[in-house]
Coordinates of C-alpha atoms and ligand atoms in Angstrom, one line a residue:
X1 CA -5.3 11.0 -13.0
X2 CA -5.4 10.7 -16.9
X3 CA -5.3 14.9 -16.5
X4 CA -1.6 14.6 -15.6
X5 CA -0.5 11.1 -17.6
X6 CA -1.8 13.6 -20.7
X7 CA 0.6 16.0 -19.6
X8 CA 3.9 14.3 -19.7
X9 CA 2.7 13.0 -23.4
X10 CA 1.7 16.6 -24.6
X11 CA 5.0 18.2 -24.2
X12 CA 7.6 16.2 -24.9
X13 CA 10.9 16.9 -24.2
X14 CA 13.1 18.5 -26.7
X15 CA 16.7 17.4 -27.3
X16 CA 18.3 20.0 -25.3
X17 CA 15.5 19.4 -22.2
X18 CA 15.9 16.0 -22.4
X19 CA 17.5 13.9 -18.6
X20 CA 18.8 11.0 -17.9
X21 CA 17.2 10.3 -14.6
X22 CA 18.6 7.2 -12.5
X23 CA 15.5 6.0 -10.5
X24 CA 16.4 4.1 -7.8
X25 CA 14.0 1.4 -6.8
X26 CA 12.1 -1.5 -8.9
X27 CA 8.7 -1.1 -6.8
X28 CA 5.5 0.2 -8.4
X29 CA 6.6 3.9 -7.7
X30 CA 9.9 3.4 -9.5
X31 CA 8.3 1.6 -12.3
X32 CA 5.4 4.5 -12.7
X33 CA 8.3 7.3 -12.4
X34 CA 10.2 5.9 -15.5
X35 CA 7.2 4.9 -17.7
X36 CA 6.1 8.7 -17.1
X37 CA 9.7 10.4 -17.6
X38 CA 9.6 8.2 -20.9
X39 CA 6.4 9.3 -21.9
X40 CA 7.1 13.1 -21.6
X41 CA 10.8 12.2 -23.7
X42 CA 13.4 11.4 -20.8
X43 CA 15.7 8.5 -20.2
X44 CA 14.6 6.9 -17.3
X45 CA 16.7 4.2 -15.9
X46 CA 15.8 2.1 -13.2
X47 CA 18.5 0.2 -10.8
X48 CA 17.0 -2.2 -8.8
X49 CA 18.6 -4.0 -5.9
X50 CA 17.0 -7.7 -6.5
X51 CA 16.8 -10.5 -9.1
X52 CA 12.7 -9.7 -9.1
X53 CA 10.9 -6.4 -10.1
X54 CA 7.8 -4.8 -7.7
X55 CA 9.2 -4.7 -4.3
X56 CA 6.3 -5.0 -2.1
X57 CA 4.5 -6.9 -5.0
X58 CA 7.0 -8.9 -6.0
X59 CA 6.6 -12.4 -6.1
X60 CA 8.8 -15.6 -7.2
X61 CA 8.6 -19.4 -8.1
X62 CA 9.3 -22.0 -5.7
X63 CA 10.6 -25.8 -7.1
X64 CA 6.6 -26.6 -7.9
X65 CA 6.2 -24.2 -10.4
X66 CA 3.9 -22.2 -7.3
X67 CA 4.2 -18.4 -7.2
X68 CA 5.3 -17.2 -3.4
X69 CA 3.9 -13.4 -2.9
X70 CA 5.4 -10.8 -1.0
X71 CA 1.3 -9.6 -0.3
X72 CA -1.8 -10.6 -0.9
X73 CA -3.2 -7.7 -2.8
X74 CA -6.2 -5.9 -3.6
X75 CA -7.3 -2.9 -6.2
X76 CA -10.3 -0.9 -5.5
X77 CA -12.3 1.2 -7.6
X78 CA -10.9 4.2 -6.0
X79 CA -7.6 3.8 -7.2
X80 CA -7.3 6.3 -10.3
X81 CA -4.0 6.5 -11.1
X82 CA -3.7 2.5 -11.3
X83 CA -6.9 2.6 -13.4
X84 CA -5.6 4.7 -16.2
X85 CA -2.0 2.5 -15.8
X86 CA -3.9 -0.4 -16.3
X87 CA -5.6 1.2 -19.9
X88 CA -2.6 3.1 -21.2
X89 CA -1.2 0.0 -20.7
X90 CA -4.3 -1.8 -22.4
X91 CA -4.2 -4.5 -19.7
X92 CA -7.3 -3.6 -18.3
X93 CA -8.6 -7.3 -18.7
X94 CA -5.8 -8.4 -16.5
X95 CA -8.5 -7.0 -13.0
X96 CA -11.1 -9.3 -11.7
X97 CA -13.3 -7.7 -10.5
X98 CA -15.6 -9.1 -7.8
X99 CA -19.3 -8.3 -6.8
X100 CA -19.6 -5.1 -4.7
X101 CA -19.7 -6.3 -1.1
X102 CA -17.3 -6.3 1.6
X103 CA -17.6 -9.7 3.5
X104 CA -16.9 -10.1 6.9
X105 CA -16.4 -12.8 9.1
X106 CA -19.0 -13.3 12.1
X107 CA -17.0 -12.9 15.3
X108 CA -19.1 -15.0 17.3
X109 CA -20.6 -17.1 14.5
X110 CA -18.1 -19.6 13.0
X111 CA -18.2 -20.5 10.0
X112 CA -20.7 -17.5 9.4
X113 CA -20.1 -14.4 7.2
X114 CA -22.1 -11.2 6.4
X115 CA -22.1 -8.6 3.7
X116 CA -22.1 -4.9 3.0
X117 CA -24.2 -5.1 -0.2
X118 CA -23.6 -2.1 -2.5
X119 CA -26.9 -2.4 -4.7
X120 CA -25.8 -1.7 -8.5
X121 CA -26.6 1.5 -10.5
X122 CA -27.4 3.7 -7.3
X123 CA -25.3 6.5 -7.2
X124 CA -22.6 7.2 -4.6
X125 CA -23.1 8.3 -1.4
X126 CA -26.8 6.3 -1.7
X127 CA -25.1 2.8 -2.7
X128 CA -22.8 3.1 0.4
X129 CA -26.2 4.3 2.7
X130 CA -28.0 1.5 1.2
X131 CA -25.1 -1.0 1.9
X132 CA -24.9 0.1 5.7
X133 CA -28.9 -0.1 6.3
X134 CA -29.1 -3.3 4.5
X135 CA -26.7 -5.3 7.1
X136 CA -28.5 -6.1 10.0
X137 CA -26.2 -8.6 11.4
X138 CA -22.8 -6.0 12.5
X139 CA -24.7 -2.5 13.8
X140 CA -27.7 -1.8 14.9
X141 CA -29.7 1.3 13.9
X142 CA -28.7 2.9 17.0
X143 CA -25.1 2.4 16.4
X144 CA -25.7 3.2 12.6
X145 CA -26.7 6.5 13.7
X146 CA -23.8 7.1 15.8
X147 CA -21.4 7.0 13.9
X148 CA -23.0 10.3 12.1
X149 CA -21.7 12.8 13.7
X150 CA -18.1 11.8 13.6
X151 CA -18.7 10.9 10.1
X152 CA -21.0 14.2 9.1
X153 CA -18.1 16.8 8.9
X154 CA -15.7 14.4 6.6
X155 CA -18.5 14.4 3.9
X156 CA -19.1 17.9 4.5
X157 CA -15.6 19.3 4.7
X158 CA -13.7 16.7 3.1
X159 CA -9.8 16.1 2.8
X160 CA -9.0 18.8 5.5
X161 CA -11.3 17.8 8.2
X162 CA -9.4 14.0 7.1
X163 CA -6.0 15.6 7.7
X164 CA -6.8 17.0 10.6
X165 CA -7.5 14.4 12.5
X166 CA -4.4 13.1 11.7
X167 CA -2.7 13.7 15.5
X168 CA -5.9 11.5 17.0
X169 CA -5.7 7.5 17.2
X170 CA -9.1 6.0 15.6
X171 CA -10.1 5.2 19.5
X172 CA -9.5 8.9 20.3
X173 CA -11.4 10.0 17.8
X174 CA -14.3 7.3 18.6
X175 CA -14.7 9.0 22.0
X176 CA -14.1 12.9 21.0
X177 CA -17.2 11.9 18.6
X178 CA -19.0 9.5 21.4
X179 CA -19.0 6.3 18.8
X180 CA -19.7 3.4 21.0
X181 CA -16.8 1.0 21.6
X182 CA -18.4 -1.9 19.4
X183 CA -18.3 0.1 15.9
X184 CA -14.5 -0.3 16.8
X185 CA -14.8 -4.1 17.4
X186 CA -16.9 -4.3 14.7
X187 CA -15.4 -2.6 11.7
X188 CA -12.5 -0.4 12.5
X189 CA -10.1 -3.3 13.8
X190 CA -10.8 -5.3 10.5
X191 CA -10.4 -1.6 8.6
X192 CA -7.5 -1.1 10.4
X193 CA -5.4 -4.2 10.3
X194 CA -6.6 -4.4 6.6
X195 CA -5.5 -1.1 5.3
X196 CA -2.5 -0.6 8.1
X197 CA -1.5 -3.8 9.5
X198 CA -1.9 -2.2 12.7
X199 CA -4.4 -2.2 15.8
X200 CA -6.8 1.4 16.1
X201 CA -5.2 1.9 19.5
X202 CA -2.3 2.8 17.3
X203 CA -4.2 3.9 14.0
X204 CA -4.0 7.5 12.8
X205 CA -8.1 8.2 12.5
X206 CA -7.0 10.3 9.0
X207 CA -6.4 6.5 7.8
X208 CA -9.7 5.2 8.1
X209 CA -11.2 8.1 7.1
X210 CA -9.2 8.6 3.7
X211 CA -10.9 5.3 2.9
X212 CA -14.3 5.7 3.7
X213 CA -14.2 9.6 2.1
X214 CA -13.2 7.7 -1.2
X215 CA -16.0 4.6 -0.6
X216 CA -18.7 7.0 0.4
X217 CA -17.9 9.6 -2.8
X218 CA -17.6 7.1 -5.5
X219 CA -19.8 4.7 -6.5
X220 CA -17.4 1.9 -7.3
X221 CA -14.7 3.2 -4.5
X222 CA -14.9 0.4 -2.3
X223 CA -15.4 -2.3 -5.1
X224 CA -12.5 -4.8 -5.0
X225 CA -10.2 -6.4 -8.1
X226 CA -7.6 -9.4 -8.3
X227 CA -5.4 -9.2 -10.7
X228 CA -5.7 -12.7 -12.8
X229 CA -2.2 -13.6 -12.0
X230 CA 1.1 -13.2 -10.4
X231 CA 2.4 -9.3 -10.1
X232 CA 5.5 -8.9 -11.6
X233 CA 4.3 -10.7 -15.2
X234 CA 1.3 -9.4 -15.0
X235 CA 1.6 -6.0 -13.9
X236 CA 5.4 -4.9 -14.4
X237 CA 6.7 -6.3 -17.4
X238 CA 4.1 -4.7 -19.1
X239 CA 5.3 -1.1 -17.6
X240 CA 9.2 -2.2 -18.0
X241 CA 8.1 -3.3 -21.6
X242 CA 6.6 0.3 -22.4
X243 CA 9.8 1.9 -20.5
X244 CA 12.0 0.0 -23.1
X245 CA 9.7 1.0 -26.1
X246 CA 10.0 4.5 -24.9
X247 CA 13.3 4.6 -24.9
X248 CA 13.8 3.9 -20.9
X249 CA 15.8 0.8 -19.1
X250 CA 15.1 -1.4 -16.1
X251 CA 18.3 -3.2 -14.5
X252 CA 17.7 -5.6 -12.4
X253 CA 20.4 -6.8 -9.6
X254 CA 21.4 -3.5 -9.1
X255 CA 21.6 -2.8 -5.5
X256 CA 22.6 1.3 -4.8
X257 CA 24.9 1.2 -1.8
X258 CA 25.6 5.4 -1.7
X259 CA 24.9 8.6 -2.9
X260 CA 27.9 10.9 -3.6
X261 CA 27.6 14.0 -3.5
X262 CA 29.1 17.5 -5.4
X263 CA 30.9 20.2 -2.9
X264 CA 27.1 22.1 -3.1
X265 CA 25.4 19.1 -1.6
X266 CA 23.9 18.2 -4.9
X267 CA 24.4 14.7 -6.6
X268 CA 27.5 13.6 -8.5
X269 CA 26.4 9.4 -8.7
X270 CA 24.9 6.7 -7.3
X271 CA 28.0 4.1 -6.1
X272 CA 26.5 0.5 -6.7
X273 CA 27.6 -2.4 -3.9
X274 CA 29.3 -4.0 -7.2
X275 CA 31.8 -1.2 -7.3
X276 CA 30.3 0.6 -10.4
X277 CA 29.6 4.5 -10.6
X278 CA 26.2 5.6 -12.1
X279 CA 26.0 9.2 -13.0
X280 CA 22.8 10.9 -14.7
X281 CA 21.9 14.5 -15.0
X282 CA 18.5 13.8 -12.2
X283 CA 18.0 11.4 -9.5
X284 CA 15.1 9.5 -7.7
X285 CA 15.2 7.4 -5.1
X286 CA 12.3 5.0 -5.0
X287 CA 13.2 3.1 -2.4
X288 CA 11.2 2.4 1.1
X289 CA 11.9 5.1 3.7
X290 CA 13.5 2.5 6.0
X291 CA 16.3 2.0 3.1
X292 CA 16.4 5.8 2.3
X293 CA 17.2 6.9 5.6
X294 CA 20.1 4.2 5.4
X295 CA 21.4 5.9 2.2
X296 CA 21.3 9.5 3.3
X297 CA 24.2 11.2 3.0
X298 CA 25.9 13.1 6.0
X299 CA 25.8 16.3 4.8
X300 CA 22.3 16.0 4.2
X301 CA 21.1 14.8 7.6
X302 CA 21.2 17.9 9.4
X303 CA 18.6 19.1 6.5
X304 CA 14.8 19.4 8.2
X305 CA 13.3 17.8 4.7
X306 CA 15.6 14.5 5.4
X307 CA 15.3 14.8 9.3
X308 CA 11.7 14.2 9.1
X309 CA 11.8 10.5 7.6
X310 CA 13.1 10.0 11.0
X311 CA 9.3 9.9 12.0
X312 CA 8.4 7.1 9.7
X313 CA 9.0 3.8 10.0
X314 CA 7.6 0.7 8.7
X315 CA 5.4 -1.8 9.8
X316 CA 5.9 -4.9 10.1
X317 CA 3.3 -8.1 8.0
X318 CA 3.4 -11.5 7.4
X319 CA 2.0 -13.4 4.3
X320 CA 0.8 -16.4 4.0
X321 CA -0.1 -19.0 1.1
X322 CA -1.6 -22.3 2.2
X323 CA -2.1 -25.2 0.0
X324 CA -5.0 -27.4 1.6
X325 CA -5.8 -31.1 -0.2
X326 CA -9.4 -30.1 -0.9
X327 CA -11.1 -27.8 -2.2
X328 CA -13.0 -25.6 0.5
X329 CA -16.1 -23.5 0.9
X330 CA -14.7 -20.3 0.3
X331 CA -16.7 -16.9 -1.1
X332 CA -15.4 -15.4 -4.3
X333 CA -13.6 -12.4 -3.0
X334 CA -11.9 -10.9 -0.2
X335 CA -13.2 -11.0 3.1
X336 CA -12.1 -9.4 6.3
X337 CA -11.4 -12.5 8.7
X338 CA -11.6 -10.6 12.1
X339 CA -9.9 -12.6 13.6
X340 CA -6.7 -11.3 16.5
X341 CA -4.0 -12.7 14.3
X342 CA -5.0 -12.4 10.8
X343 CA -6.7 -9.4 8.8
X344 CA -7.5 -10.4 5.2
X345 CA -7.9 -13.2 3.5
X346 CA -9.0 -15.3 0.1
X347 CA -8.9 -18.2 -2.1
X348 CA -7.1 -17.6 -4.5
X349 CA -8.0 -20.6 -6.6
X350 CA -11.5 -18.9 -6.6
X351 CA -10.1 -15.3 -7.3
X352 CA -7.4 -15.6 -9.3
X353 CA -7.3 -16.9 -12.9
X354 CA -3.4 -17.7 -12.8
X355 CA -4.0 -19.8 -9.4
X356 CA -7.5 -21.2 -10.3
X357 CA -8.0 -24.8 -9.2
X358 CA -11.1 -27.0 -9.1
X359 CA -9.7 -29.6 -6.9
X360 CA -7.9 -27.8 -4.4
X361 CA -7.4 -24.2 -1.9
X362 CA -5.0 -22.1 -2.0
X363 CA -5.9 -19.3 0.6
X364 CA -3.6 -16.6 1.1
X365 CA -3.8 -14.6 4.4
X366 CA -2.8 -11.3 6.0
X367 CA -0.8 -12.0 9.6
X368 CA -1.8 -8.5 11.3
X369 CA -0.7 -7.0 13.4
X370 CA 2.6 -8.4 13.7
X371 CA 4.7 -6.1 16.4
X372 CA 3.8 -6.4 20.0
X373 CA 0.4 -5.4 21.0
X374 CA -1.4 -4.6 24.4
X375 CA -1.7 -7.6 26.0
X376 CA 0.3 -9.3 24.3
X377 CA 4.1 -9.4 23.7
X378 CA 4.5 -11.9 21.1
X379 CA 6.3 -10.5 18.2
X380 CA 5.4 -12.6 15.2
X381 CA 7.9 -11.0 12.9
X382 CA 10.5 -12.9 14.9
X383 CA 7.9 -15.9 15.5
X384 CA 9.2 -19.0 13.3
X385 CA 7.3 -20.1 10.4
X386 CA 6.0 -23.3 12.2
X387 CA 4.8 -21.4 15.1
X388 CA 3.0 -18.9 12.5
X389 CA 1.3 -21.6 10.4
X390 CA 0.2 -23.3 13.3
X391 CA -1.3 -19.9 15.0
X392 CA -3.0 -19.5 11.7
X393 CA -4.5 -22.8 11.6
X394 CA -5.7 -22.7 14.7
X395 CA -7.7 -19.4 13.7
X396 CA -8.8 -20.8 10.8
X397 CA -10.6 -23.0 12.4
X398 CA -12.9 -20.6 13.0
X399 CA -13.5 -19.3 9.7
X400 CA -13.7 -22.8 8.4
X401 CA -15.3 -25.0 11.3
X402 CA -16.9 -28.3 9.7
X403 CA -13.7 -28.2 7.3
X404 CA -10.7 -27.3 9.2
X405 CA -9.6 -28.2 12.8
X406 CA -11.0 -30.6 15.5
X407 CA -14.6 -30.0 15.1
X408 CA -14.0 -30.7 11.0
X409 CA -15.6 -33.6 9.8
X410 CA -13.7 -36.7 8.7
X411 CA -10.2 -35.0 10.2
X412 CA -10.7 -32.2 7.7
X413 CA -8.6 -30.4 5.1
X414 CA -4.9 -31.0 5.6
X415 CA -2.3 -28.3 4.4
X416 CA -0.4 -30.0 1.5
X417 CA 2.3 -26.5 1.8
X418 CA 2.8 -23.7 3.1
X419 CA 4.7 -20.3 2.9
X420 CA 5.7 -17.9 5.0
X421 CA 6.8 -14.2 3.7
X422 CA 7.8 -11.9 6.0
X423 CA 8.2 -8.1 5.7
X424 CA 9.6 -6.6 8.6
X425 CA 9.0 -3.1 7.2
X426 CA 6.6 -2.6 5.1
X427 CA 4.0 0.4 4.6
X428 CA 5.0 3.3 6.9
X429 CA 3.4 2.9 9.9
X430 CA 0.7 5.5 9.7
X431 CA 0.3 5.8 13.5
X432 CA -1.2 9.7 15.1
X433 CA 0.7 12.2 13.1
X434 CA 2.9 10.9 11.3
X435 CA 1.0 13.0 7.8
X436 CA 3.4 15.8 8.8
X437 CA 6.2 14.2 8.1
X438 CA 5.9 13.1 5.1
X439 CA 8.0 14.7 2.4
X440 CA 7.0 16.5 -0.6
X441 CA 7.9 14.6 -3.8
X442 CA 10.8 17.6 -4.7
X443 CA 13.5 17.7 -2.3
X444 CA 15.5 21.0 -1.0
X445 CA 18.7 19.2 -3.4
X446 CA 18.0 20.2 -6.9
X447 CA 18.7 17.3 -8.9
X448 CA 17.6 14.8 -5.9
X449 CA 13.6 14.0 -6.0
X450 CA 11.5 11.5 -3.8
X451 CA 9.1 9.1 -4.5
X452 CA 7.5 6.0 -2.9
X453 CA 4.6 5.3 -1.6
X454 CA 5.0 7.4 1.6
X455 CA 5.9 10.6 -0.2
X456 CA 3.1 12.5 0.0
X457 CA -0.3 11.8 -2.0
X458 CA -3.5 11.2 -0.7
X459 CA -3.5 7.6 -1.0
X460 CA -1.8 6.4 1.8
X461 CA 0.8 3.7 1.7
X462 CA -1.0 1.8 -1.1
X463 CA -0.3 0.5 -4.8
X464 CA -2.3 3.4 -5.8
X465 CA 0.0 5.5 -3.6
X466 CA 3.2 4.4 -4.9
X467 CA 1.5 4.8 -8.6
X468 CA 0.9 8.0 -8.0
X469 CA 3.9 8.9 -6.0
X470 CA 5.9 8.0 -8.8
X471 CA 4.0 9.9 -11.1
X472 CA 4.2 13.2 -9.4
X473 CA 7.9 12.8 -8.8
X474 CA 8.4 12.5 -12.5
X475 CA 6.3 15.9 -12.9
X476 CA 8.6 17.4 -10.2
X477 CA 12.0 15.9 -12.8
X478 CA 9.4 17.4 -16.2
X479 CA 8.8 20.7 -14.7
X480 CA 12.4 21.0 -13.7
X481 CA 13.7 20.2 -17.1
X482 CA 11.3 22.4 -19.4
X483 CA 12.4 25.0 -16.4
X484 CA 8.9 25.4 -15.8
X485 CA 7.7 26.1 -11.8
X486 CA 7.5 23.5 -9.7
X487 CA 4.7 23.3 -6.8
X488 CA 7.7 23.1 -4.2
X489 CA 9.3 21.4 -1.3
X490 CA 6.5 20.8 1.3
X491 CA 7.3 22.7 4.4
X492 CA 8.9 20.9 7.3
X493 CA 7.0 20.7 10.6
X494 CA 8.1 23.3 12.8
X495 CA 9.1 21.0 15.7
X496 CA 11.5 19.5 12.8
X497 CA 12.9 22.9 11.9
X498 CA 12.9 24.3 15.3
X499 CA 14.6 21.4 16.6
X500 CA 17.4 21.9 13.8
X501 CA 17.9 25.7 14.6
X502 CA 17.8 24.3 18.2
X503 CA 20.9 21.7 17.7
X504 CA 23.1 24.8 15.3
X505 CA 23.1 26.9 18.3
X506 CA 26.5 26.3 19.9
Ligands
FAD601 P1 8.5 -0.9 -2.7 O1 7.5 -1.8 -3.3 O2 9.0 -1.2 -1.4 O3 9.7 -0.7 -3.8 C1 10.9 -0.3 -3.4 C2 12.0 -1.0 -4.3 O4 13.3 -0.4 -4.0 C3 12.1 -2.5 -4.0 O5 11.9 -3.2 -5.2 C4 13.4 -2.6 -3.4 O6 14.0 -3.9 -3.7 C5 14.2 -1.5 -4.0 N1 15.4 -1.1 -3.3 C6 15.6 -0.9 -2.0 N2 16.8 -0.5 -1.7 C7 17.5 -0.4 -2.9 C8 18.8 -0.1 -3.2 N3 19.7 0.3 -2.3 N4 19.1 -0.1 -4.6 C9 18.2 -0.4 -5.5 N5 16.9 -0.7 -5.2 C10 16.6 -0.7 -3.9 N6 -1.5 -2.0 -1.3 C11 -2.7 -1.9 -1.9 O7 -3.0 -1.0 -2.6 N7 -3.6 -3.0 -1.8 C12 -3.3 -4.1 -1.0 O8 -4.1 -5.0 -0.9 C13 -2.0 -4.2 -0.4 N8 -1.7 -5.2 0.3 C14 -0.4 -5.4 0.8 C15 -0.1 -6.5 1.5 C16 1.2 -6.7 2.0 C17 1.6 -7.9 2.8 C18 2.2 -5.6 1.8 C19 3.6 -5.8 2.3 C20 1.8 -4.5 1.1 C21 0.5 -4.3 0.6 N9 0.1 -3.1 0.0 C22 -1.1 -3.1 -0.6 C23 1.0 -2.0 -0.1 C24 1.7 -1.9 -1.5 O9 2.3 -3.1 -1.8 C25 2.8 -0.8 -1.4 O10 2.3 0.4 -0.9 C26 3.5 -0.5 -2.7 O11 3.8 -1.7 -3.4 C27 4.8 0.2 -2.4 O12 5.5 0.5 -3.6 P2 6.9 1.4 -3.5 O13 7.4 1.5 -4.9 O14 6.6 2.7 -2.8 O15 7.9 0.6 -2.6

């Protein structure tokens, strides 16, 4: 990570290399592209769509003075890019980190938790070994040792065993490996509705397995930060400010509605829904890929590179902030609820400086998974906000028996408020085999480049992701400019390319 942020600061730009590069999107992968073009001497220049910077972290004020989140989120050790953001930025202070554990709810205990210890000081994979023998209370030994063989060749052949089991669903993969079904009850649901939003029926295996490659080969992988407050002060504006002191812009309020192009398919400007033209000499969209495949251009369509977004989509999440009356018993940290509606969960005024309160809870929660599921064909994106506060409530009654619900003493804790954010796409849906299609950061049109968090980069759709999404599509606009070799458009799937060929034949 801090190999290549060194690399856009040792070579500089000269005057005549030197691009204007419109980036379109305010998330963390826009804001990451234009703090790196600045860094290596371009003008970035960021046109977001709303009024608020971060996209999937953004987050506003309601009448009470009470930040609303688009996400609860979570950094892990494992996330180097967003480490070394956070120090060139010198805002390191800004994480909380929490004690390495990783707390889960008892599913037939209420009220109960239990913990994957990682003991201090022991080296990785040995912390991670230790933390799994420890816990008594999920696996037993049996099952423990189960889980070895499917786990054995990912240690031992790393990120290309991980892609490919990319076309299997986590269950799939649980039975071509003979893992008994209550691993999956166990962890991989409360894995997979925490790193996915999805059900592991649906979850690509590659998913599960990108984390737990990173948590068993790094000693603090799996350890768990807040930031101390809201996102977009506390992590943006310190990027847009070193954009601006680098000679870069951010505009908010700047939503892109097309992209025209030159007679050789390339791009002549960005036409905003205000009317204005933006032109600049490079151009990256950093939008979702829901949004991007709403913006293509006709003549591009028919191009396998932009046919393949087809195959992602996002998923759909809910979150949730509720403000109880009192103060409950809640751990210091994340913890995976387990619950069939919800996924993660915390406190923030326990976790978070900025929302820190002695006399009351704040806990903000992780609706997952939100589309229709086996068995059930409620779809809680469409689900009103009275009908999804109440579901929650009911399951947190569970998590918080003597102090929530019927069996709570004296009536129990009452929510004082309560928001409901809903993000009908959100993270591509990383169901079996969908790695394929994910583009390459450079794009077949010269002066056209991709970012966002589902470009592709090992880390998933994550913050880390987007981070570092954004970082190699500045490399891609760098490289292009010092007229240096780039490492290429990734090559299409065949069944995209064929099917192409396929359609040209009259
Ligand atoms: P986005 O954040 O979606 O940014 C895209 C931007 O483009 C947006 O600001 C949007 O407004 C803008 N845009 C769209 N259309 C236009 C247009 N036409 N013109 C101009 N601008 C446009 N990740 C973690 O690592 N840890 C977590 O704990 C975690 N929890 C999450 C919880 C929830 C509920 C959600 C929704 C996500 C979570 N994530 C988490 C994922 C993480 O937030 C995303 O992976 C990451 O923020 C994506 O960044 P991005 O820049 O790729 O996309």
């Amino acid at each position: 990570a801090s190999a290549l942020s060194e690399k856009f600061r040792q070579n500089p730009a000269t005057e005549e290399q030197q691009k204007t590069v419109a980036i379109i999107g305010g998330g963390l992968s826009g804001l990451a592209c234009a703090k790196y073009l600045s860094d290596a001497g371009h003008k970035p220049i960021v046109y977001e769509a709303r009024n608020v910077l971060g996209g999937k972290v953004s987050a506003w004020q309601d009448e009470d003075g009470d930040w609303i989140e688009t996400g609860l989120h979570i950094f892990f050790g494992a996330y180097p890019n967003m480490m070394n953001l956070f120090e060139e930025l010198d805002i390191e202070d800004r994480l909380q980190w929490k004690p390495h554990r990783m707390t889960f709810a008892m599913a037939d205990k209420p009220g109960q938790f239990t913990s994957f210890e990682f003991p201090p000081g022991v080296p990785a994979p040995l912390n991670m070994a230790a933390a799994i023998l420890t816990n008594t209370e999920m696996l037993t030994l049996t099952e423990k040792i189960r889980m070895v063989p499917g786990l054995l060749p990912m240690l031992l052949e790393g990120q290309s065993f991980i892609d490919a089991q990319d076309e299997l669903s986590v269950l799939q993969f649980m039975q071509k490996y003979g893992m008994p079904e209550r691993i999956n009850q166990e962890i991989f649901i409360a894995m997979g509705k925490a790193l996915d939003f999805i059900d592991p029926d649906r979850l690509s295996m590659s998913v599960i397995l990108t984390a737990m490659n990173r948590f068993i080969n790094e000693a603090d992988g799996s350890q768990t930060a807040f930031l101390d407050g809201n996102q977009p002060d506390r992590l943006c504006q310190p990027i847009v400010d070193h954009i601006e002191k680098t000679g870069g812009q951010v505009q908010m309020g700047k939503p892109i509605a097309s992209i025209d192009l030159n007679a050789d398919n390339s791009v002549k400007g960005l036409l905003c829904a205000d009317g204005s033209t933006i032109t600049a000499d490079m151009y990256v969209s950093a939008m979702p890929v829901d949004v991007v495949k709403r913006l293509i251009p006709s003549s591009w369509s028919t191009m396998p590179y932009f046919r393949q977004l087809d195959e992602l989509e996002g998923i759909p999440v809910v979150n949730i902030q509720l403000w109880f009356d009192r103060k409950l018993k809640a751990l210091d940290g994340l913890c995976f609820s387990r619950s069939p509606l919800l996924s993660v969960y915390a406190d923030m005024s326990v976790c978070c400086e900025e929302y820190a309160s002695d006399k009351a809870s704040m806990l903000e929660l992780v609706f997952a998974p939100c589309s229709p599921v086996a068995g059930s064909e409620k779809n809680w994106i469409a689900a009103s906000d009275e009908e999804i506060i109440d579901a929650t409530v009911k399951e947190l009654a569970r998590l918080f028996p003597t102090e929530i619900g019927p069996g709570a003493m004296d009536g129990g804790a009452k929510v004082t408020k309560s928001t409901v954010v809903r993000v009908p796409r959100s993270v591509y849906a990383a169901t079996p085999g969908r790695g394929k299609f994910r583009p390459s950061q450079e794009s077949p049109i010269d002066n056209f480049v991709m970012a966002g968090d589902f470009a592709i980069q090992k880390y998933l759709g994550s913050m880390e992701g987007a981070v570092l999404s954004g970082k190699l599509a500045a490399e891609v606009v760098c490289d292009k400019a010092a007229n240096k070799a780039t490492k290429g458009v990734r090559q299409v799937t065949e069944s995209i390319a064929n099917n192409e060929w396929q359609e040209r034949i009259p």
